[in-house]
Short mmCIF file of C-alpha atoms in Angstrom, two decimals:
data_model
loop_
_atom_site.label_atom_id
_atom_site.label_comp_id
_atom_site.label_asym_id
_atom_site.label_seq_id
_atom_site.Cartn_x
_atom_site.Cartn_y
_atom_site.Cartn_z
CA UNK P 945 148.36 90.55 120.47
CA UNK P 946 147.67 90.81 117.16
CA UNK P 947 145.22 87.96 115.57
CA UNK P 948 147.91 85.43 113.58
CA UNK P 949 145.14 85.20 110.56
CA UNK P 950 145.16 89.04 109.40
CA UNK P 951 149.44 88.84 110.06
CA UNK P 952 149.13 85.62 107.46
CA UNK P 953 146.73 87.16 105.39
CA UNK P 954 147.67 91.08 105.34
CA UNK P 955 150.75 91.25 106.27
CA UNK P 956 152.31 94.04 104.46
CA UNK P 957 149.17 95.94 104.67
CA UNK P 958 149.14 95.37 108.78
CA UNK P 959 152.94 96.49 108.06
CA UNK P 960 151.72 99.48 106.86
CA UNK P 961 149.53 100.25 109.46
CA UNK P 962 152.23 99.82 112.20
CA UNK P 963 154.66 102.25 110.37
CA UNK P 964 151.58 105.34 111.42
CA UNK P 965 152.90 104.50 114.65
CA UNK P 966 156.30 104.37 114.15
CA UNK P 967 156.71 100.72 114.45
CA UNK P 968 158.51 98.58 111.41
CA UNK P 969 157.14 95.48 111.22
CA UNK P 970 160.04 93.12 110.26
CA UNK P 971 158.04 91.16 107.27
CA UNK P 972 160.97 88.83 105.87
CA UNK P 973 161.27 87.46 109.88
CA UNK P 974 158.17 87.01 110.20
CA UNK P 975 157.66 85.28 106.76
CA UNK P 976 160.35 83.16 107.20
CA UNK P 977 159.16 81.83 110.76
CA UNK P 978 155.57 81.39 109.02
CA UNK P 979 157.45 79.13 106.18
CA UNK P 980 159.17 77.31 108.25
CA UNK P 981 155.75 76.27 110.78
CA UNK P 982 153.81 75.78 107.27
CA UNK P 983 156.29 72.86 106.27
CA UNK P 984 157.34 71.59 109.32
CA UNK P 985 153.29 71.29 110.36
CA UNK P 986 153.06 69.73 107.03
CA UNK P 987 155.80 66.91 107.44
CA UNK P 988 154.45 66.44 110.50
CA UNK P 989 150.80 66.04 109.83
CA UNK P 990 152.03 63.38 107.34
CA UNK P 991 154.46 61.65 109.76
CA UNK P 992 151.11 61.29 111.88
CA UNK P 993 148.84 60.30 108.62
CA UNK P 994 151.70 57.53 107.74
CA UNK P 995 152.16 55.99 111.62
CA UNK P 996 147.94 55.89 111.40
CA UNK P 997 147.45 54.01 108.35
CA UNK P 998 150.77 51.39 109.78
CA UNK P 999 148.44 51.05 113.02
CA UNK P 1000 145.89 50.50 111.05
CA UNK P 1001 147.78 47.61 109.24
CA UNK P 1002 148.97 46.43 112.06
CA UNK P 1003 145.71 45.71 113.05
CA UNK P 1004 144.11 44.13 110.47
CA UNK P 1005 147.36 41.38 110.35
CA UNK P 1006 146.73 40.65 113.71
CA UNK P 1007 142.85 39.87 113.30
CA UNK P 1008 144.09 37.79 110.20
CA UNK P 1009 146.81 36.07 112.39
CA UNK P 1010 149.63 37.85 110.18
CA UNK P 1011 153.18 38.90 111.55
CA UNK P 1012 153.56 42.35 112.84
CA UNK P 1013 157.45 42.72 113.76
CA UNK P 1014 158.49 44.48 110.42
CA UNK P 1015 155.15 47.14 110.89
CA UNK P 1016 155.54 47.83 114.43
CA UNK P 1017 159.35 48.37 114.32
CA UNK P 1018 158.45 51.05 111.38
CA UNK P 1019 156.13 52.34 113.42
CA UNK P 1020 158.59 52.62 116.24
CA UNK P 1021 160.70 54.65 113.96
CA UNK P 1022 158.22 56.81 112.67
CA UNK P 1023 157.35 57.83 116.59
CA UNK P 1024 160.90 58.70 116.88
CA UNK P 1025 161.25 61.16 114.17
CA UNK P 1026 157.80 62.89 114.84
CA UNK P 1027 159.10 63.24 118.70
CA UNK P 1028 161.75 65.29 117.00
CA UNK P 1029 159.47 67.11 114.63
CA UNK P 1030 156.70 67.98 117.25
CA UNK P 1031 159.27 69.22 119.42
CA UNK P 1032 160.67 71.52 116.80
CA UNK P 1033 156.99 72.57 115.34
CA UNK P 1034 156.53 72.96 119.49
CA UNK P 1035 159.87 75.63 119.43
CA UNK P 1036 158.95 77.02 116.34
CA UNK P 1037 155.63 78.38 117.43
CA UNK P 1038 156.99 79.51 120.23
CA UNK P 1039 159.22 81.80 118.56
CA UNK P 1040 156.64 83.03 116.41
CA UNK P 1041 154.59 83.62 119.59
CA UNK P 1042 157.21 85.43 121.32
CA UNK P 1043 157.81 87.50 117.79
CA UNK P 1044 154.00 88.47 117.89
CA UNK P 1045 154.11 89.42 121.77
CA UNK P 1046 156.72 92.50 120.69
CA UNK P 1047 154.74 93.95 118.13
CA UNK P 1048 151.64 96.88 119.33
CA UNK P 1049 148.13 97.10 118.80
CA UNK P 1050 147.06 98.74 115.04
CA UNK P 1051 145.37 101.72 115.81
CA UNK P 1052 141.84 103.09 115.14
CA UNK P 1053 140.76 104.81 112.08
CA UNK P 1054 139.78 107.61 113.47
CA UNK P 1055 142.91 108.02 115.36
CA UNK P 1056 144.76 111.11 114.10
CA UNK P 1057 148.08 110.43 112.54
CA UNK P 1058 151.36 112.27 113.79
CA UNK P 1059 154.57 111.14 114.60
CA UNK P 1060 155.07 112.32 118.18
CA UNK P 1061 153.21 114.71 121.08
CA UNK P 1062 153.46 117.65 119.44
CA UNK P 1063 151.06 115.93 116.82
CA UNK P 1064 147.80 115.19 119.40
CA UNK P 1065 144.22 116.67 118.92
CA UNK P 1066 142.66 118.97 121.65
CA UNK P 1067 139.38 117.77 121.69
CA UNK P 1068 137.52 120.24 124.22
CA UNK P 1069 138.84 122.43 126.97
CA UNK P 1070 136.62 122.28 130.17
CA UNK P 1071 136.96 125.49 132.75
CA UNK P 1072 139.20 128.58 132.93
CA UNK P 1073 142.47 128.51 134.35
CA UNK P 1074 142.87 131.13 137.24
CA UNK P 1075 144.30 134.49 137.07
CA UNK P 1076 146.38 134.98 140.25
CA UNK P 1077 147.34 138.67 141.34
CA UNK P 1078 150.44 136.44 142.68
CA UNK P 1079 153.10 134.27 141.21
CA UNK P 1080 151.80 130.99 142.29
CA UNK P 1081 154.11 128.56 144.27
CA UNK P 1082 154.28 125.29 142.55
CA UNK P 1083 153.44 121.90 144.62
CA UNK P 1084 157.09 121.69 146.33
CA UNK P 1085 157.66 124.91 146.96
CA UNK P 1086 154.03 124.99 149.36
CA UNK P 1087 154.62 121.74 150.45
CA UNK P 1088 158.86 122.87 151.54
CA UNK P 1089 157.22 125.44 153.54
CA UNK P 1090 155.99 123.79 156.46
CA UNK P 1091 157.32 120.04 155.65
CA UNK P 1092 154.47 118.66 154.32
CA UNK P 1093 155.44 117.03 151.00
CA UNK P 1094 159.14 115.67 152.26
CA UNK P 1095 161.06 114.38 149.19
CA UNK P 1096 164.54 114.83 151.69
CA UNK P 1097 162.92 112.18 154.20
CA UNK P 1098 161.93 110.35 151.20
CA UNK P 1099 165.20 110.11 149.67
CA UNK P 1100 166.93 108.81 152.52
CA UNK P 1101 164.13 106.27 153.03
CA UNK P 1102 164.50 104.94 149.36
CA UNK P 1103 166.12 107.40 147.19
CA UNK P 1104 165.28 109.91 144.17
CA UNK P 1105 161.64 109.81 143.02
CA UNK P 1106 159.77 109.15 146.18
CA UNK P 1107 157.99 111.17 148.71
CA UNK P 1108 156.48 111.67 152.37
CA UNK P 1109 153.09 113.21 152.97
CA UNK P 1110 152.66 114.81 156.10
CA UNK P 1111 149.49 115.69 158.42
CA UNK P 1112 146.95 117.70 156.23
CA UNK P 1113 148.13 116.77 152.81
CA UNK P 1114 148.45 113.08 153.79
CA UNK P 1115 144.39 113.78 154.41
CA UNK P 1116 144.15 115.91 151.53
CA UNK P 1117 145.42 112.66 149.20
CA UNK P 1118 143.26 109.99 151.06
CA UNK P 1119 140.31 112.03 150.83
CA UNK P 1120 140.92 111.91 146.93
CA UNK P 1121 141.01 108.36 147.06
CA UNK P 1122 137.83 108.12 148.32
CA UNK P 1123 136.60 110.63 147.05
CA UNK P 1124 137.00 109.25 143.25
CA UNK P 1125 136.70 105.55 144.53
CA UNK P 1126 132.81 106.89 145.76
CA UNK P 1127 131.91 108.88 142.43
CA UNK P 1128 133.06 105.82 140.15
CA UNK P 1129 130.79 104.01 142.11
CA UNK P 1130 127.81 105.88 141.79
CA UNK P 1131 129.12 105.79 137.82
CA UNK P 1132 128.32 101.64 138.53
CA UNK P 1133 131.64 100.67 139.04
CA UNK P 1134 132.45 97.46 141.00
CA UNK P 1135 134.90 98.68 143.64
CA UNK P 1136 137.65 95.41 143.88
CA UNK P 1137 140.53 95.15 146.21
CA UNK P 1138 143.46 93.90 143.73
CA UNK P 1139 146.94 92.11 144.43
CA UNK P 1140 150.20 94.40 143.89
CA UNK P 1141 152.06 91.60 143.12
CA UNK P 1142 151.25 89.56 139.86
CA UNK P 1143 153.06 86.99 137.97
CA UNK P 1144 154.95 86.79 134.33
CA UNK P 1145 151.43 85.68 132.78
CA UNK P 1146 149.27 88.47 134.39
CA UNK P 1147 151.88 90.71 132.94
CA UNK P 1148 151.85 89.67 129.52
CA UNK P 1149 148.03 89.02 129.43
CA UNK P 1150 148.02 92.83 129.51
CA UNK P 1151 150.82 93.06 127.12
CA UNK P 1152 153.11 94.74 129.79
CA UNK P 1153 155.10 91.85 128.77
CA UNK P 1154 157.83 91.61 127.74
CA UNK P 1155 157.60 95.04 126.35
CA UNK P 1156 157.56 96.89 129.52
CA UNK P 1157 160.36 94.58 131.18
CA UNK P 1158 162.85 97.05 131.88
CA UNK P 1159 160.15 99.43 133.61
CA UNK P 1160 158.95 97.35 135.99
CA UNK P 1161 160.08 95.77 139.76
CA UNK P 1162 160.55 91.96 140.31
CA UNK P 1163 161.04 90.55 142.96
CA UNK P 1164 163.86 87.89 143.66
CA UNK P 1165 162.73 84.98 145.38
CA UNK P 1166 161.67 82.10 143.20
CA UNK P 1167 158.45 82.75 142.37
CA UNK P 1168 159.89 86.15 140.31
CA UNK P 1169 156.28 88.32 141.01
CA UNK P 1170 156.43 91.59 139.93
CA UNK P 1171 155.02 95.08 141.14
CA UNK P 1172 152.08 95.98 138.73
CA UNK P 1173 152.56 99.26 137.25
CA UNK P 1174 148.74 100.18 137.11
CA UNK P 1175 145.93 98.15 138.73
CA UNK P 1176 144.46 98.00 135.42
CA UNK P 1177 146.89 94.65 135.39
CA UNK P 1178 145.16 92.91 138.30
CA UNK P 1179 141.82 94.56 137.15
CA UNK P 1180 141.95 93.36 133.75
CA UNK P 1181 143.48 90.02 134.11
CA UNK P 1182 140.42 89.05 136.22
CA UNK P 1183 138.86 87.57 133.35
CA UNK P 1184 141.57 85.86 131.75
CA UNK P 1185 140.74 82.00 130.46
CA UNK P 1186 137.30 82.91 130.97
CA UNK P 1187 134.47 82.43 128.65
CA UNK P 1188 131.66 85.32 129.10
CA UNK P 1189 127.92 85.81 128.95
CA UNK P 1190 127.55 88.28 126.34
CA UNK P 1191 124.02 89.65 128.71
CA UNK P 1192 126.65 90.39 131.35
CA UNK P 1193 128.25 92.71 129.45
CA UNK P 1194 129.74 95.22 129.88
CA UNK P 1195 131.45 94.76 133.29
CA UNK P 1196 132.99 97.96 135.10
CA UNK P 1197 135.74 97.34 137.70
CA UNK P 1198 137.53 99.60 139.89
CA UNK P 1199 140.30 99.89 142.12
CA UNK P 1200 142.57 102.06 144.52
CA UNK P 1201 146.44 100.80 144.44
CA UNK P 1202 149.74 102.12 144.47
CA UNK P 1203 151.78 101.92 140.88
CA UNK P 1204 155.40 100.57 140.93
CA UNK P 1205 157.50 101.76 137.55
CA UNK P 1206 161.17 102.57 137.17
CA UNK P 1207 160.71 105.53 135.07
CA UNK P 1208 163.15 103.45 132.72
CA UNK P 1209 164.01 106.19 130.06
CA UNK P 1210 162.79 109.53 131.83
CA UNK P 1211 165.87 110.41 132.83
CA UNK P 1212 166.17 113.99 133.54
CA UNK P 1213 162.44 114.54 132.92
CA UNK P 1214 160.08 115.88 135.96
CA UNK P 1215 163.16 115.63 138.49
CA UNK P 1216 161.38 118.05 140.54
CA UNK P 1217 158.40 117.17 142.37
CA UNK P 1218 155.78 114.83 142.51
CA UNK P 1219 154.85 114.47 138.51
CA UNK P 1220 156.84 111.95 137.81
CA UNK P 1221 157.68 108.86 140.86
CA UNK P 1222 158.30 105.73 141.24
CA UNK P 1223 155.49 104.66 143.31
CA UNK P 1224 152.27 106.74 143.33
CA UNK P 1225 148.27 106.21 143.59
CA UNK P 1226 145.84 105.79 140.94
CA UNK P 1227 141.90 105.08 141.51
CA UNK P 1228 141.79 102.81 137.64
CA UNK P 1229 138.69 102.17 135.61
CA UNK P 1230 138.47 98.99 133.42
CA UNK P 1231 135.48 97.75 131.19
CA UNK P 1232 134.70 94.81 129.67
CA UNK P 1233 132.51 94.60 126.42
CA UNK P 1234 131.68 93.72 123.53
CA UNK P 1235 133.34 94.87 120.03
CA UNK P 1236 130.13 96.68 118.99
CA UNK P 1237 129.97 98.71 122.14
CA UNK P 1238 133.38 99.11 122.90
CA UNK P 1239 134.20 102.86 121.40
CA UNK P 1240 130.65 104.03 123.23
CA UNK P 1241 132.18 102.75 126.02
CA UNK P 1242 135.48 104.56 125.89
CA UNK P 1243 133.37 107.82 125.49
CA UNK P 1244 131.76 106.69 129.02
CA UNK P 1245 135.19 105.83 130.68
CA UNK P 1246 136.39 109.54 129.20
CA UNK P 1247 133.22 111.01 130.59
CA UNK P 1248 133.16 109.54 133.77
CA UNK P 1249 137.36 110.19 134.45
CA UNK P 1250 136.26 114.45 133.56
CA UNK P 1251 133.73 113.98 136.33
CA UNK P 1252 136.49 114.06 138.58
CA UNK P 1253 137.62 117.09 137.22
CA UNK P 1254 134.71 118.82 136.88
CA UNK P 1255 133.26 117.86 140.19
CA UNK P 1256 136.89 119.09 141.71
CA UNK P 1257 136.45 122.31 139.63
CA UNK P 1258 139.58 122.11 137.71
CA UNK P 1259 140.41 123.09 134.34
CA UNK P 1260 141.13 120.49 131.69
CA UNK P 1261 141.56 119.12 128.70
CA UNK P 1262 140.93 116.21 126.34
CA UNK P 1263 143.04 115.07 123.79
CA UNK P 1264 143.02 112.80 120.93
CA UNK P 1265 146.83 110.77 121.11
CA UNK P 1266 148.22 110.58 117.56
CA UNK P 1267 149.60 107.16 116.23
CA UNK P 1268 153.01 108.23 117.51
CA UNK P 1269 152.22 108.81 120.68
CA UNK P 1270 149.89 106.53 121.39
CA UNK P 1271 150.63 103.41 124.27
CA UNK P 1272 151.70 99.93 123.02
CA UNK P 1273 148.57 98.26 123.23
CA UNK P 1274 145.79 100.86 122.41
CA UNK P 1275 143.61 101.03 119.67
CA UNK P 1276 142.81 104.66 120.15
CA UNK P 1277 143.21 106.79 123.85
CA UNK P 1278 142.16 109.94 124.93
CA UNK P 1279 144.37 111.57 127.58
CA UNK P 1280 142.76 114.25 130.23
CA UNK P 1281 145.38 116.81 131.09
CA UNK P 1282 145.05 119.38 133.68
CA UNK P 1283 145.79 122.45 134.03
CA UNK P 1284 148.71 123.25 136.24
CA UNK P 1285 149.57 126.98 137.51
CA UNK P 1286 153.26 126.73 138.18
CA UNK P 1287 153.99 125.16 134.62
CA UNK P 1288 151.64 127.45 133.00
CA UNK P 1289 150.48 124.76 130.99
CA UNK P 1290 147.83 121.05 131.04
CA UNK P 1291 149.70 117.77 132.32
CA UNK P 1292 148.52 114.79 132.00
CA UNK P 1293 146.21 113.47 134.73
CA UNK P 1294 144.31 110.90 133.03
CA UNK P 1295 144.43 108.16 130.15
CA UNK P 1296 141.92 106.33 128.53
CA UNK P 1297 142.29 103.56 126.32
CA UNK P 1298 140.44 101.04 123.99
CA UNK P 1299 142.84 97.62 123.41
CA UNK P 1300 140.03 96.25 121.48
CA UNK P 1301 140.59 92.94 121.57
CA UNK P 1302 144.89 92.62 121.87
CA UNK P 1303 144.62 91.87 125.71
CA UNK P 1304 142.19 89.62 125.42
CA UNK P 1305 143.59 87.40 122.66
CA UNK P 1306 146.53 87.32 124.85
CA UNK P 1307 143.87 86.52 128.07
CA UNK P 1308 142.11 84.11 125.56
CA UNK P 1309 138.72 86.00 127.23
CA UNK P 1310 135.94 85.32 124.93
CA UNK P 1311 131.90 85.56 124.97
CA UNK P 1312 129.41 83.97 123.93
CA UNK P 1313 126.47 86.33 122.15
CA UNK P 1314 122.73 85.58 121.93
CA UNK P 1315 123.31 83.09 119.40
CA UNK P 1316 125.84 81.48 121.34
CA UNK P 1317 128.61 82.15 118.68
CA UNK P 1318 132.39 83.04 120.64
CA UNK P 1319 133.85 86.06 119.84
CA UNK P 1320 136.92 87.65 122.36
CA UNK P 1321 135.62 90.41 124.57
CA UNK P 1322 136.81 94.06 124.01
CA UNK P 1323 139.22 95.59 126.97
CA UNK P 1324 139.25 99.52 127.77
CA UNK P 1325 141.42 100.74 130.99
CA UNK P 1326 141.19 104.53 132.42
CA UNK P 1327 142.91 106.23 135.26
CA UNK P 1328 139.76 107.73 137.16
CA UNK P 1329 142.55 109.81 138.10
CA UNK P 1330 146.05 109.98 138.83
CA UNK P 1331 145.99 110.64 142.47
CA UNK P 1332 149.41 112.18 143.28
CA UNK P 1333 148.80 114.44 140.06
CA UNK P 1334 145.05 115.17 141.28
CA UNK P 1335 147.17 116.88 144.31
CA UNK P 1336 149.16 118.53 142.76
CA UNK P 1337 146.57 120.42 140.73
CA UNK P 1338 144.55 120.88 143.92
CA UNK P 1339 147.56 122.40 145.83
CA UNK P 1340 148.31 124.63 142.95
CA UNK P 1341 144.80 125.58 141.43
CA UNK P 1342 143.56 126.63 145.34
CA UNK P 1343 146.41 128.53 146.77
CA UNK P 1344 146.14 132.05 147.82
CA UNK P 1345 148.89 134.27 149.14
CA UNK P 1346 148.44 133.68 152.46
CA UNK P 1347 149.39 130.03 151.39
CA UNK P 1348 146.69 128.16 152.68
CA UNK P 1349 144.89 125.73 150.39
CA UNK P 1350 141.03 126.14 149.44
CA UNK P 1351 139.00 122.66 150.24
CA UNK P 1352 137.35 121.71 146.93
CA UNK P 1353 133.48 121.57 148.39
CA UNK P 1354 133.04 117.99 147.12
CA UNK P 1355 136.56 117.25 149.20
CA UNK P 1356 135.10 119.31 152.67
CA UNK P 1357 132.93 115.82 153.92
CA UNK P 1358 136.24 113.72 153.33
CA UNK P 1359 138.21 116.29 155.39
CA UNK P 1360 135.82 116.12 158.70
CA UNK P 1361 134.40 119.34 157.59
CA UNK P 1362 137.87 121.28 156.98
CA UNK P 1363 137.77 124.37 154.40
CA UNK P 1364 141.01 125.53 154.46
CA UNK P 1365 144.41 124.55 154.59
CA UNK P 1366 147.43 126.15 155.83
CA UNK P 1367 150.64 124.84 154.12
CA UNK P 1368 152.46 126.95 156.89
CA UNK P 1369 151.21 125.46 160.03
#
């Protein structure tokens, strides 16, 4: 969340800054609330001065053997009232807190301004897409031809917006897994195994909450746990109510999971295929650091997330989100999108993110720095990538007419030596 001082402080310019991103900032709601918790906190800080100094009189006409009936029954009264007023300073700050949880991250200077997609930069373009003397099949079409991708089996299993892999591709995707879990590794990554089912607190800690509510499972038992939507949830909430050694800094983390989201709003978009599901794999890439490193260290999340790409010999390409566009917690992101044969056209495979430090005023993670003063950490999350989409582009990139499906060489070890595969066998 945002910090409370620069709302106090610079509010209409903070308003401002939210309105690049399409977000109005409701100023007279939030000035009222602020009124209303200055006198209240007021009144009650006096309540509490007034029942000291009684106590304090009550004391001193008990050491000089004085009655105390008329003090202590005022003081009994004054409890009662600031009972009522704590309670309402205690509701009051509450609502100001759950006012503050709805409102996104300001952006980055150097994010470009623009009010929707349309308005991202194209950083760099990485490889050539192919030329095919064919019209290439897209993913469903090769997968429909021998039943390896099943979305029919799927459906009846749990309806629209899942799938079954089958035989070689079911390979194909685990040997991406590993594949990506092994290079982020070598990149220094801590590989953790994370829980898929989190509570109301994870969820807000990483500001999921309560703005993603609608997209997301819960369960219904009483505990309420719900299905994280990205590992970088689990990942990043690792560190919450924790105070850091700034010389440990940064810390890497990743992790394989399945992602749970209801697509809430997509509607009609990506109906066919795997692009768009409602449970799918991503290998995710979270760092911890310090607010002085933090933007290097989006460049090295970026970086490392295109090694994928590159090392999978696929055409991308990077691109600066605009303040429209951009997710509800970043401070700037860079999505990778790749390049996709049957669409003619980059989708997105990959997004990389600085928070700066929103999640972690909502963790209340902190370090201390070489002269011991606190300061709350910085948060970056990464898909290192997609996995489903990472198929997808794999499938469609290495067809030939024949349909069968070139091995990348950097996927051949994960596939017991396997070159080729035939999406007709």
């Amino acid at each position: 969340m945002l910090d409370l001082a620069t709302l106090r402080k610079n509010l209409m310019e903070t308003a401002a800054q939210l309105a690049l991103r399409g977000y109005r900032l409701d100023t007279e709601a939030f000035s009222a609330l602020e009124s209303a918790r200055k006198q209240l906190q007021i009144d009650t800080e006096a309540l509490r001065q007034k029942r000291n100094d009684l106590s304090g009189q009550i004391g001193r006409a008990k050491a000089q053997k004085q009655p105390t009936d008329a003090l202590m029954a005022e003081v009994g009264q004054l409890g009662d009232v600031l009972a009522v007023n704590e309670h309402a300073l205690a509701e009051l700050l509450a609502k100001q807190e759950a006012f503050c949880l709805m409102i996104p991250n300001l952006t980055h200077a150097s994010v470009p301004v623009g009010k929707s997609e349309h308005d991202n930069v194209e950083v760099r373009r990485v490889g050539t897409p192919k030329t095919f003397s064919f019209t290439p099949m897209d993913h469903t079409a090769l997968g429909e031809l021998a039943g390896l991708i099943d979305f029919e089996t799927a459906a009846k299993l749990s309806g629209s917006r899942f799938v079954v892999l089958r035989r070689q591709v079911a390979r194909l995707h685990r040997a991406l897994i590993q594949f990506m879990l092994d290079t982020h590794i070598q990149h220094g990554y801590q590989e953790m195994y994370v829980p898929y089912l989190v509570n109301e607190t994870t969820l807000r800690g990483t500001g999921q909450l309560p703005h993603m509510a609608d997209d997301l499972f819960k369960t219904n038992d009483e505990r309420g746990l719900y299905l994280i939507p990205t590992a970088e949830v689990s990942l990043t909430n690792l560190v919450r109510d924790a105070i850091l050694n700034g010389a440990d800094l940064p810390l890497r983390f990743v992790a394989h999971s399945p992602c749970f989201r209801k697509e809430a709003g997509s509607y009609g978009k990506d109906t066919r295929g795997m692009i768009r599901q409602h449970q799918f794999e991503k290998v995710e890439l979270v760092h911890i650091d310090t607010p002085d490193r933090s933007y290097e260290s989006l460049e090295q999340m970026v970086s490392h997330a295109e090694s994928i790409l590159q090392k999978l010999e696929l055409p991308y390409r990077v691109l600066s989100l605009c303040t429209g566009d951009i997710g509800f917690g970043a401070a700037k992101t860079y999505d990778l999108e790749v390049w996709l044969p049957s669409q003619n056209t980059y989708r997105e495979i990959s997004s990389c993110s600085n928070t700066e430090a929103y999640q972690a005023r909502r963790m209340m993670t902190r370090f201390r720095d070489a002269a011991n003063k606190l300061d709350f950490v910085h948060t970056l999350n990464g898909s290192g990538v997609a996995v489903g989409r990472c198929l997808i582009a794999v499938l469609e990139n290495y067809q030939d007419e024949a349909h069968n499906i070139a091995i990348p060489t950097v996927l051949q070890p994960y596939m017991g030596g396997l070159k080729t595969l035939s999406m007709k066998e």
